[in-house]
PDB file of C-alpha atoms in Angstrom:
ATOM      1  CA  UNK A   1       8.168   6.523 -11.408  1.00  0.00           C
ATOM      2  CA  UNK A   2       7.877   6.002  -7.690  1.00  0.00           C
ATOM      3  CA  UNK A   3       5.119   7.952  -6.074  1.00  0.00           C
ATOM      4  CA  UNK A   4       5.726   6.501  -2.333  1.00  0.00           C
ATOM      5  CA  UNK A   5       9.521   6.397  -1.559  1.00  0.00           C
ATOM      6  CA  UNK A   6      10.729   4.456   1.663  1.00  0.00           C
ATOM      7  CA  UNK A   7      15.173   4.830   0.904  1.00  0.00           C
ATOM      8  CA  UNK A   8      15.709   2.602   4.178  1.00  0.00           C
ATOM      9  CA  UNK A   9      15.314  -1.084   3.257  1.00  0.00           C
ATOM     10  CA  UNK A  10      16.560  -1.663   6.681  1.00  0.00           C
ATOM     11  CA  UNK A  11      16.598  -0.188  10.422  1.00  0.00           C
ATOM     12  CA  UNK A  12      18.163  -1.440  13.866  1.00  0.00           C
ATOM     13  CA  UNK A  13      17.069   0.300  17.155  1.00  0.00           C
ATOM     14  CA  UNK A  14      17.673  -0.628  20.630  1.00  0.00           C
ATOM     15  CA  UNK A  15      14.845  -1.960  22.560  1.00  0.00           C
ATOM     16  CA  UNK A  16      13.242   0.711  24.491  1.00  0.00           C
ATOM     17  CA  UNK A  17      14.546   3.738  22.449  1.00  0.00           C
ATOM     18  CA  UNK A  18      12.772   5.428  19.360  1.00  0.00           C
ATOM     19  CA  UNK A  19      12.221   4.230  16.155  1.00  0.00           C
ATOM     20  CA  UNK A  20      11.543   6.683  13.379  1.00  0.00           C
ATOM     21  CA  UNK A  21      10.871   5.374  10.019  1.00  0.00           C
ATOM     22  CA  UNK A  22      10.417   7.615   6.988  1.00  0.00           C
ATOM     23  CA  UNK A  23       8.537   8.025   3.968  1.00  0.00           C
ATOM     24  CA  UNK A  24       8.236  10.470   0.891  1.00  0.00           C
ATOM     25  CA  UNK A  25       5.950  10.858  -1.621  1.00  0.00           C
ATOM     26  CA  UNK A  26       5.680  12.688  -5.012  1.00  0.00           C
ATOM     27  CA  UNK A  27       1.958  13.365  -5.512  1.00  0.00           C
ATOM     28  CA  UNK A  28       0.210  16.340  -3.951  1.00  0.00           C
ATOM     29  CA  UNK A  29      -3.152  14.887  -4.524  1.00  0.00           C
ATOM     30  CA  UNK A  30      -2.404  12.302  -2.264  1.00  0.00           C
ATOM     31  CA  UNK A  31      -5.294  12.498   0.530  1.00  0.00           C
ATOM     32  CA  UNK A  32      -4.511  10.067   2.934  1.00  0.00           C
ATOM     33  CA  UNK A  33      -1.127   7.754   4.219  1.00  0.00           C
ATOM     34  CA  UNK A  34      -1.269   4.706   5.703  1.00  0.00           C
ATOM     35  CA  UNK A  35       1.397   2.417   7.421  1.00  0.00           C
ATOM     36  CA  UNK A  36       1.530  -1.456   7.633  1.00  0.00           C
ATOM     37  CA  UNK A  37       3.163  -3.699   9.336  1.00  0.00           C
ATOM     38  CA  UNK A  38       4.450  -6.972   7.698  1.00  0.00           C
ATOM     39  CA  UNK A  39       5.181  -9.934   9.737  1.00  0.00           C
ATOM     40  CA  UNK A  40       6.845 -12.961   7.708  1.00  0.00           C
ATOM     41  CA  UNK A  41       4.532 -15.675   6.252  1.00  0.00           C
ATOM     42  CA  UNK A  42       1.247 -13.542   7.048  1.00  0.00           C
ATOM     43  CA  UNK A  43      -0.308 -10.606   5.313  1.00  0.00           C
ATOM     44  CA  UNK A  44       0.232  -6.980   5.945  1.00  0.00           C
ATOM     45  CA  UNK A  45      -2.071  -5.349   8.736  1.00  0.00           C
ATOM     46  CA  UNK A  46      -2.817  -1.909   9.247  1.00  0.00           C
ATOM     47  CA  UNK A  47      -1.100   0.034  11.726  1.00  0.00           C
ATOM     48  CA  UNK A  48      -2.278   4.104  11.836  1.00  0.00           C
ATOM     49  CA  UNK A  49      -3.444   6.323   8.799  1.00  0.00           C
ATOM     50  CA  UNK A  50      -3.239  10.085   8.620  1.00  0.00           C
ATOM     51  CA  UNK A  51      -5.673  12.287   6.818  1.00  0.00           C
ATOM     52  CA  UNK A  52      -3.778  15.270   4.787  1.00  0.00           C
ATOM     53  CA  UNK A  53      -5.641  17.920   6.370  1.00  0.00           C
ATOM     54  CA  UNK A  54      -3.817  16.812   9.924  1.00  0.00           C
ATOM     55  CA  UNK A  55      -0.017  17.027  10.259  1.00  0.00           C
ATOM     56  CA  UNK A  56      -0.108  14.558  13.506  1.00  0.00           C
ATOM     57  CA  UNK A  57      -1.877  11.112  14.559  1.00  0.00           C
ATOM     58  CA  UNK A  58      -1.602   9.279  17.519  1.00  0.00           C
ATOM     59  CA  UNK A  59      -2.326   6.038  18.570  1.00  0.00           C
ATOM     60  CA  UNK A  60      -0.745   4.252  21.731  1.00  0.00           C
ATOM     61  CA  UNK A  61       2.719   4.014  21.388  1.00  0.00           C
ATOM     62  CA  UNK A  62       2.848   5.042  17.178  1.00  0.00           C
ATOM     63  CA  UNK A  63       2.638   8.279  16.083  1.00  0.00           C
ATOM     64  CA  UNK A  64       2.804   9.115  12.350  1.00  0.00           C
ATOM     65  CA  UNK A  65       3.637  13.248  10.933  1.00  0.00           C
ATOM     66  CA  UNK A  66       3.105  14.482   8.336  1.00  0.00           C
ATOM     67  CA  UNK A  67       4.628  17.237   6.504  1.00  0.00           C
ATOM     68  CA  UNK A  68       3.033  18.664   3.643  1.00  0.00           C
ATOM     69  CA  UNK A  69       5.127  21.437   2.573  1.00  0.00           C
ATOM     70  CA  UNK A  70       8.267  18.982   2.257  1.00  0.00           C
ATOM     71  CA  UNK A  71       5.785  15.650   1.032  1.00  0.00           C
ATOM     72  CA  UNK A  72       7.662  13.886   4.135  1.00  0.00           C
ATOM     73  CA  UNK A  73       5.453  11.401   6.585  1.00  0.00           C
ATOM     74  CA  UNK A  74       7.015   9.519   9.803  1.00  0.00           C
ATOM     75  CA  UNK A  75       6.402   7.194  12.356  1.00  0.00           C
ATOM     76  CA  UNK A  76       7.160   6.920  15.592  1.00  0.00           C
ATOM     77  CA  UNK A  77       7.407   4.186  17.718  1.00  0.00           C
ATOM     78  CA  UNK A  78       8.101   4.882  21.489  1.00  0.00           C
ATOM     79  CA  UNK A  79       9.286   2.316  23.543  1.00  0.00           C
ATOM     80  CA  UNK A  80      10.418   0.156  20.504  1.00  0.00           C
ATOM     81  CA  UNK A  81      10.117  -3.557  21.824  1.00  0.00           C
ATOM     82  CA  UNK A  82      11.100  -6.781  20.183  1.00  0.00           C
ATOM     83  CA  UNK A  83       7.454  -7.456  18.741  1.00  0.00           C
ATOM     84  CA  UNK A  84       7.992  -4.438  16.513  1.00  0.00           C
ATOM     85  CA  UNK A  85      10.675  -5.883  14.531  1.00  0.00           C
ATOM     86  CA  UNK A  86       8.401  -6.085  11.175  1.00  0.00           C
ATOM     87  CA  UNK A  87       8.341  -4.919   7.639  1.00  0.00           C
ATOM     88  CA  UNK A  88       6.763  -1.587   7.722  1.00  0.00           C
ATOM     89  CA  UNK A  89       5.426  -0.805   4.659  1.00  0.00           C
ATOM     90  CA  UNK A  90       4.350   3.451   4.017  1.00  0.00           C
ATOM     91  CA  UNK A  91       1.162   3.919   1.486  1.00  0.00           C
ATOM     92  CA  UNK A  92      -1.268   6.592  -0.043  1.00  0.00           C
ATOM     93  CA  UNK A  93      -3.942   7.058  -1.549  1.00  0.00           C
ATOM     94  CA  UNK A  94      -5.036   9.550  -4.442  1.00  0.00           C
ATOM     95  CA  UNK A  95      -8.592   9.993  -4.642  1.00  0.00           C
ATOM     96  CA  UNK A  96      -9.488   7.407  -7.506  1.00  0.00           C
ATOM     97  CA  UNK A  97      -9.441   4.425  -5.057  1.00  0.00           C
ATOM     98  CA  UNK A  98      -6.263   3.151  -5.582  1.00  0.00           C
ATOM     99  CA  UNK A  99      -3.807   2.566  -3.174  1.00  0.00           C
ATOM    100  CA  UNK A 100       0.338   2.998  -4.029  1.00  0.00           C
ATOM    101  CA  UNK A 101       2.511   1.117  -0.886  1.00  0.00           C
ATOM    102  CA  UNK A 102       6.642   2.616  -0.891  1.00  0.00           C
ATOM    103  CA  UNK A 103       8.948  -0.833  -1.066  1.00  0.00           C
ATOM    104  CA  UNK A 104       8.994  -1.390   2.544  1.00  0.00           C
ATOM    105  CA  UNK A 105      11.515  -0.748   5.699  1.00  0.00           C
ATOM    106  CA  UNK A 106      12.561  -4.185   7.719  1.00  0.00           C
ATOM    107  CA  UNK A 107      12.879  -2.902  10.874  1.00  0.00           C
ATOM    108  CA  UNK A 108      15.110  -4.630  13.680  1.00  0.00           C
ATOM    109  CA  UNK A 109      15.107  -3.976  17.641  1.00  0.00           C
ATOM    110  CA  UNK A 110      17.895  -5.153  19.451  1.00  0.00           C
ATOM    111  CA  UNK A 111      18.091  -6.856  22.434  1.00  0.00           C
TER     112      UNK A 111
ATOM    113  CA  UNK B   1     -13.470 -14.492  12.976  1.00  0.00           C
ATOM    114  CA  UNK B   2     -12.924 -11.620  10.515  1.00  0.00           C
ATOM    115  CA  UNK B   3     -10.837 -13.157   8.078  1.00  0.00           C
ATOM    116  CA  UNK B   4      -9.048 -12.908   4.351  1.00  0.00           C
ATOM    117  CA  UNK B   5      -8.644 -16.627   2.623  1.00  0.00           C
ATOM    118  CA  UNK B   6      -6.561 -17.063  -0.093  1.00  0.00           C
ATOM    119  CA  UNK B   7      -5.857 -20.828  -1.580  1.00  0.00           C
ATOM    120  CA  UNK B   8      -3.525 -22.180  -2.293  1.00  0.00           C
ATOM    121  CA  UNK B   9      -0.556 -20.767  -0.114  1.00  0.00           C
ATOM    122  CA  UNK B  10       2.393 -22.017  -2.519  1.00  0.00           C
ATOM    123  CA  UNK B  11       1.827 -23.080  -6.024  1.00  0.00           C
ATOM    124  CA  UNK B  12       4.368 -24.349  -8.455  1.00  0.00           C
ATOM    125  CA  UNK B  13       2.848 -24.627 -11.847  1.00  0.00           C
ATOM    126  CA  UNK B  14       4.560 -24.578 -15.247  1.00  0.00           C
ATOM    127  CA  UNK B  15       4.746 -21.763 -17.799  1.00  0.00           C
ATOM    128  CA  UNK B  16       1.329 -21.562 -20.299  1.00  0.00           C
ATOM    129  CA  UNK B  17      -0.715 -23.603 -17.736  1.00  0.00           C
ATOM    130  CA  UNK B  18      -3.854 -21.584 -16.720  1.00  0.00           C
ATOM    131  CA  UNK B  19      -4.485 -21.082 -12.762  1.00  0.00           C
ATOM    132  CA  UNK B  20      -6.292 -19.763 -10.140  1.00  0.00           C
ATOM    133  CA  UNK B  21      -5.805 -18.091  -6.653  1.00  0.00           C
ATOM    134  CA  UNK B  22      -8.748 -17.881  -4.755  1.00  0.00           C
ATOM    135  CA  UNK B  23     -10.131 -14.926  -2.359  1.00  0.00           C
ATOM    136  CA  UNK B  24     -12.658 -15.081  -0.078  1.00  0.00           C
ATOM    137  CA  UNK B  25     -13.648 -12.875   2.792  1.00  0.00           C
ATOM    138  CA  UNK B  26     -16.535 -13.025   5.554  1.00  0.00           C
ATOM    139  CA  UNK B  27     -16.478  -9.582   6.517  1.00  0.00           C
ATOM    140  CA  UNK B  28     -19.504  -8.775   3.882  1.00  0.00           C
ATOM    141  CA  UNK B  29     -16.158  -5.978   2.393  1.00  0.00           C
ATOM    142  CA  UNK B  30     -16.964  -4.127  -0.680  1.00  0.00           C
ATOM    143  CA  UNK B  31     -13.851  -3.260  -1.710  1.00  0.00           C
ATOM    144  CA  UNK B  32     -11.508  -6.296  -2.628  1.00  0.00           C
ATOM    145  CA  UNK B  33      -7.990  -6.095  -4.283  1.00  0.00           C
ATOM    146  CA  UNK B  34      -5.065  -7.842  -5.043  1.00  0.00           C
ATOM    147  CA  UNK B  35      -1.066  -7.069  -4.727  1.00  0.00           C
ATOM    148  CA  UNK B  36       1.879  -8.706  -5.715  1.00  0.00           C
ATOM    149  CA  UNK B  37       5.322  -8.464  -3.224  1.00  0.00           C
ATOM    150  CA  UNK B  38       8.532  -8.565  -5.219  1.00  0.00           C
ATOM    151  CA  UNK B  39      12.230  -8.126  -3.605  1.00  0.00           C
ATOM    152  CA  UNK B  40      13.133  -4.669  -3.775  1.00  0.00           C
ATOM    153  CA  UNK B  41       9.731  -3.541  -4.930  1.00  0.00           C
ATOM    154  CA  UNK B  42       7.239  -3.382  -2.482  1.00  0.00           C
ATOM    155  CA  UNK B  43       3.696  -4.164  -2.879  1.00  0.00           C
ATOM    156  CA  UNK B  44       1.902  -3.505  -6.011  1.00  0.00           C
ATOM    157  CA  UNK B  45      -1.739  -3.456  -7.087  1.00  0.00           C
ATOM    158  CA  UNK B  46      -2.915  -5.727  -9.594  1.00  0.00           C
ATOM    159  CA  UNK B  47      -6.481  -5.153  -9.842  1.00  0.00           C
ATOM    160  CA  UNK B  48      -9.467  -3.988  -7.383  1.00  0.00           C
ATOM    161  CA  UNK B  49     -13.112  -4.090  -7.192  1.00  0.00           C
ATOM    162  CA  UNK B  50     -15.437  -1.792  -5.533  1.00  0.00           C
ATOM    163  CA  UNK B  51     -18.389  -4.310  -5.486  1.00  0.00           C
ATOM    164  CA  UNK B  52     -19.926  -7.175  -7.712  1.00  0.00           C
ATOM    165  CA  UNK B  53     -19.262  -6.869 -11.207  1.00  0.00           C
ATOM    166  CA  UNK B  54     -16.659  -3.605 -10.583  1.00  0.00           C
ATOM    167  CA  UNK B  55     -13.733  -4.377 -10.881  1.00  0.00           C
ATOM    168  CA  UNK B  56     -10.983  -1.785 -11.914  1.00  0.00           C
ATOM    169  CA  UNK B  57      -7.024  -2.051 -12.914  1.00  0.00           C
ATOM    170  CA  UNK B  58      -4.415  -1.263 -10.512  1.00  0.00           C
ATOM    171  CA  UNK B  59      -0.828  -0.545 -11.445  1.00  0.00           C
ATOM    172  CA  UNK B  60       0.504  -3.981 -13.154  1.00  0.00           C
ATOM    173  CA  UNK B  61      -2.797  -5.941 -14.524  1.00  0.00           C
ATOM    174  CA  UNK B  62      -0.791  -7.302 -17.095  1.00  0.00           C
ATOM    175  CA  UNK B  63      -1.146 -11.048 -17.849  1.00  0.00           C
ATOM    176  CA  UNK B  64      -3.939 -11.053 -15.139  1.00  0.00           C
ATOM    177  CA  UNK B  65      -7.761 -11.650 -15.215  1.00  0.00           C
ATOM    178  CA  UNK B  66     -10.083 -10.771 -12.247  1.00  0.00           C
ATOM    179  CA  UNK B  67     -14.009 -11.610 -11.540  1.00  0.00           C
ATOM    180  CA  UNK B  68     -16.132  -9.921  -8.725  1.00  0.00           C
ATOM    181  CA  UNK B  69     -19.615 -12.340  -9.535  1.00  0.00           C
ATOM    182  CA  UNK B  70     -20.358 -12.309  -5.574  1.00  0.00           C
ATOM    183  CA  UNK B  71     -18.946  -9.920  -3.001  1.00  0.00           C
ATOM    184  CA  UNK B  72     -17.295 -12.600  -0.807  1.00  0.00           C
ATOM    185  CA  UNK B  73     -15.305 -13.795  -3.340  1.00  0.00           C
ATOM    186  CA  UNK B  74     -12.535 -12.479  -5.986  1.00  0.00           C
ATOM    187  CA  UNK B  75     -10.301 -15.135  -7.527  1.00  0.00           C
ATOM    188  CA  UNK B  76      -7.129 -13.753  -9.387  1.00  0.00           C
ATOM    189  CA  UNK B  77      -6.684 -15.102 -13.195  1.00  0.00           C
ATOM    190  CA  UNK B  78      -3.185 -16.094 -15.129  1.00  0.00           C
ATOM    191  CA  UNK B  79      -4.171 -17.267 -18.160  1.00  0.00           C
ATOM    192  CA  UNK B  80      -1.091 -17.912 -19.520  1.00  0.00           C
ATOM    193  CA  UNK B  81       1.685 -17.965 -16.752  1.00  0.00           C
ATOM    194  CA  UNK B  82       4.948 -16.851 -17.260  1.00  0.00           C
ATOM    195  CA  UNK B  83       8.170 -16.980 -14.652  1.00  0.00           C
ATOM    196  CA  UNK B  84       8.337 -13.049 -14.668  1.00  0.00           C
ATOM    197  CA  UNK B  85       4.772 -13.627 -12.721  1.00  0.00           C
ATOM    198  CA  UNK B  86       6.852 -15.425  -9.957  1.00  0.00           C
ATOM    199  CA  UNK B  87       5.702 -13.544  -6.880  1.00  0.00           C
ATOM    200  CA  UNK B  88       4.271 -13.388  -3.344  1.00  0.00           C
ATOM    201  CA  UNK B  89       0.230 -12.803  -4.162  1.00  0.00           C
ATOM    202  CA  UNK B  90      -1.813 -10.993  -1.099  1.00  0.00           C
ATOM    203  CA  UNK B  91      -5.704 -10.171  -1.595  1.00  0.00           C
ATOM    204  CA  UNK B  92      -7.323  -7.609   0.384  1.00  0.00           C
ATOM    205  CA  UNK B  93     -10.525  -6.461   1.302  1.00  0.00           C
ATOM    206  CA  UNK B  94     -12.132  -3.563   3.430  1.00  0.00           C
ATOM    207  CA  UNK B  95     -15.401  -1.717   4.322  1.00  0.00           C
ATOM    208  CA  UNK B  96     -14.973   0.713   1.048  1.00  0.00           C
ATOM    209  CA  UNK B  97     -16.046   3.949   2.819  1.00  0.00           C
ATOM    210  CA  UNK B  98     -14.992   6.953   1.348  1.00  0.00           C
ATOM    211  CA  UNK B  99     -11.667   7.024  -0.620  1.00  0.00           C
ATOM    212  CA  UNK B 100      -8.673   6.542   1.779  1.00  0.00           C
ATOM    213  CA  UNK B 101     -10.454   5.785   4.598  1.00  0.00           C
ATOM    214  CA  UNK B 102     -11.221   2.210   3.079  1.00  0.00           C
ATOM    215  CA  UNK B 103      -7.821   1.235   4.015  1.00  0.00           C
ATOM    216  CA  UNK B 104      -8.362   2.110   7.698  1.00  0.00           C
ATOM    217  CA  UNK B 105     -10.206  -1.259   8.073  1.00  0.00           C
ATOM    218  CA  UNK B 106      -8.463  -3.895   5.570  1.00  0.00           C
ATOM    219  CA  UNK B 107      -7.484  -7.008   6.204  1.00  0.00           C
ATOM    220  CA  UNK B 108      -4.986  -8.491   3.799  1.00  0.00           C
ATOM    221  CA  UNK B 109      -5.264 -12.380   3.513  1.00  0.00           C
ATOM    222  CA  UNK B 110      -1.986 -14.796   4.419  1.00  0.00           C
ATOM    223  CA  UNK B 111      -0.562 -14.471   1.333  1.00  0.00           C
ATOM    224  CA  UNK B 112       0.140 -16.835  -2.061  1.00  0.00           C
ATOM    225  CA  UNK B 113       3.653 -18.014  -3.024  1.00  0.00           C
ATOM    226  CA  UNK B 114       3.988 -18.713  -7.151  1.00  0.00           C
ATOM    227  CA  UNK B 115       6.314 -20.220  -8.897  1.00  0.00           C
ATOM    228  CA  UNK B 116       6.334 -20.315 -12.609  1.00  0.00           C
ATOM    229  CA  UNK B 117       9.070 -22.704 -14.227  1.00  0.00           C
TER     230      UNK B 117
END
C-alpha cells in the first residue's frame, strides 16, 4: 500500500514559467514532508520540508503547500530554469523515525 | 567537506556470494540509513540506526544485515545475494533531532549500483 503517491513520473515546463509538482499521501499521522531533488549518478539532496501544523513554506524560488484536509502537498518552483530539470522525489515522515519517499517525478524544463 | 561515502559505486557479484557496501560519514550524524531505488518504485528504506548499536528495520530488510559498532560508519549486509536484490543502494545520514526534522539536514551518499547474476 502506497502511503506517499507522486502519479506524474514525468513533467515538461518552459524555462521561466511555473512548475508545480504534486504529491498525496494516505496517513494522517504523517508530521512532516520533505522534497528531494535527484540529479543522475549522485544522491538525493534535500530541497524544503514542511511541518503539518503550517500549510505554506518558502524558500527562494520553491515553495511547498500543504493541504491537510485533502492529504495534498505541492511545490512550486518560480522561474523554472534548466538546472531544475531533476528527479524530485516527495517524502514523510510518521513519528516512529522512519521516512516513506513517493516514486519520484523527472522533471524537464525546456529551452 | 561534509560528506556521505559509500564503496564501491558498481558491484557485479554472483548470486550466494556474501558482500558488503560500505557507509561512512564525517559529519559526527546520529541517524544513518539505507534505501534502495528501483524503476517505477521510488526509494525505499532498508534499515536505519539512531546511534551505535541501534539499528531499526525500515520497509524491505529482507535478505539484508546492518551493523552500527561506531557512529561514522554503517556497512549494509547481503548474506546471500540474489538478482531480485539488483538495485541502486544510497546511505544516508543526518543530525537525528527530533522526528522529521532529522531529514532537514541529510546528506545521502553518491549512491551503489548492484548487480546480482
Amino acid at each position: 500500500d502506497q502511503q506517499v503517491k507522486q502519479n506524474s513520473p514525468s513533467l515538461s515546463v518552459q524555462e521561466g514559467r511555473i512548475s508545480i509538482l504534486n504529491c498525496d499521501y494516505t496517513n494522517s499521522m504523517f508530521d512532516y514532508f520533505l522534497w528531494y531533488k535527484k540529479y543522475p549518478a549522485e544522491g538525493p539532496t534535500f530541497l524544503i520540508s514542511i511541518s503539518s501544523i503550517k500549510d505554506k513554506n518558502e524558500d527562494g524560488r520553491f515553495t511547498v503547500f500543504l493541504n491537510k484536509s485533502a492529504k495534498h502537498l505541492s511545490l512550486h518552483i518560480v522561474p523554472s530554469q534548466p538546472g531544475d530539470s531533476a528527479v524530485y522525489f516527495c517524502a514523510a515522515t510518521p513519528r516512529d523515525d522512519k521516512i516513506i519517499f513517493g516514486k519520484g517525478t523527472r522533471l524537464h524544463i525546456l529551452p | 567537506e561534509a560528506q556521505v561515502t559509500q564503496n564501491p559505486r558498481y558491484l557485479i557479484t554472483v548470486t550466494g556470494k556474501k558482500l558488503t557496501v560500505t557507509c561512512s560519514q564525517n559529519m559526527n550524524h546520529e541517524y544513518m540509513s539505507w534505501y534502495r531505488q528501483d524503476p517505477g518504485l521510488g526509494l525505499r528504506q532498508i534499515y536505519y540506526s539512531m546511534n551505535v548499536e541501534v539499528t531499526d528495520k525500515g520497509d524491505v530488510p529482507e535478505g539484508y544485515k546492518v551493523s552500527r559498532k561506531e557512529k561514522r560508519n554503517f556497512p549494509l549486509i547481503l548474506e546471500s545475494p540474489s538478482p531480485n536484490q539488483t538495485s541502486l543502494y544510497f546511505c544516508a545520514s543526518s543530525l537525528g533531532i527530533g522526528q522529521g526534522e532529522v531529514w532537514t539536514e541529510a546528506f545521502f551518499g553518491q549512491g551503489t549500483r548492484l548487480t546480482v547474476v
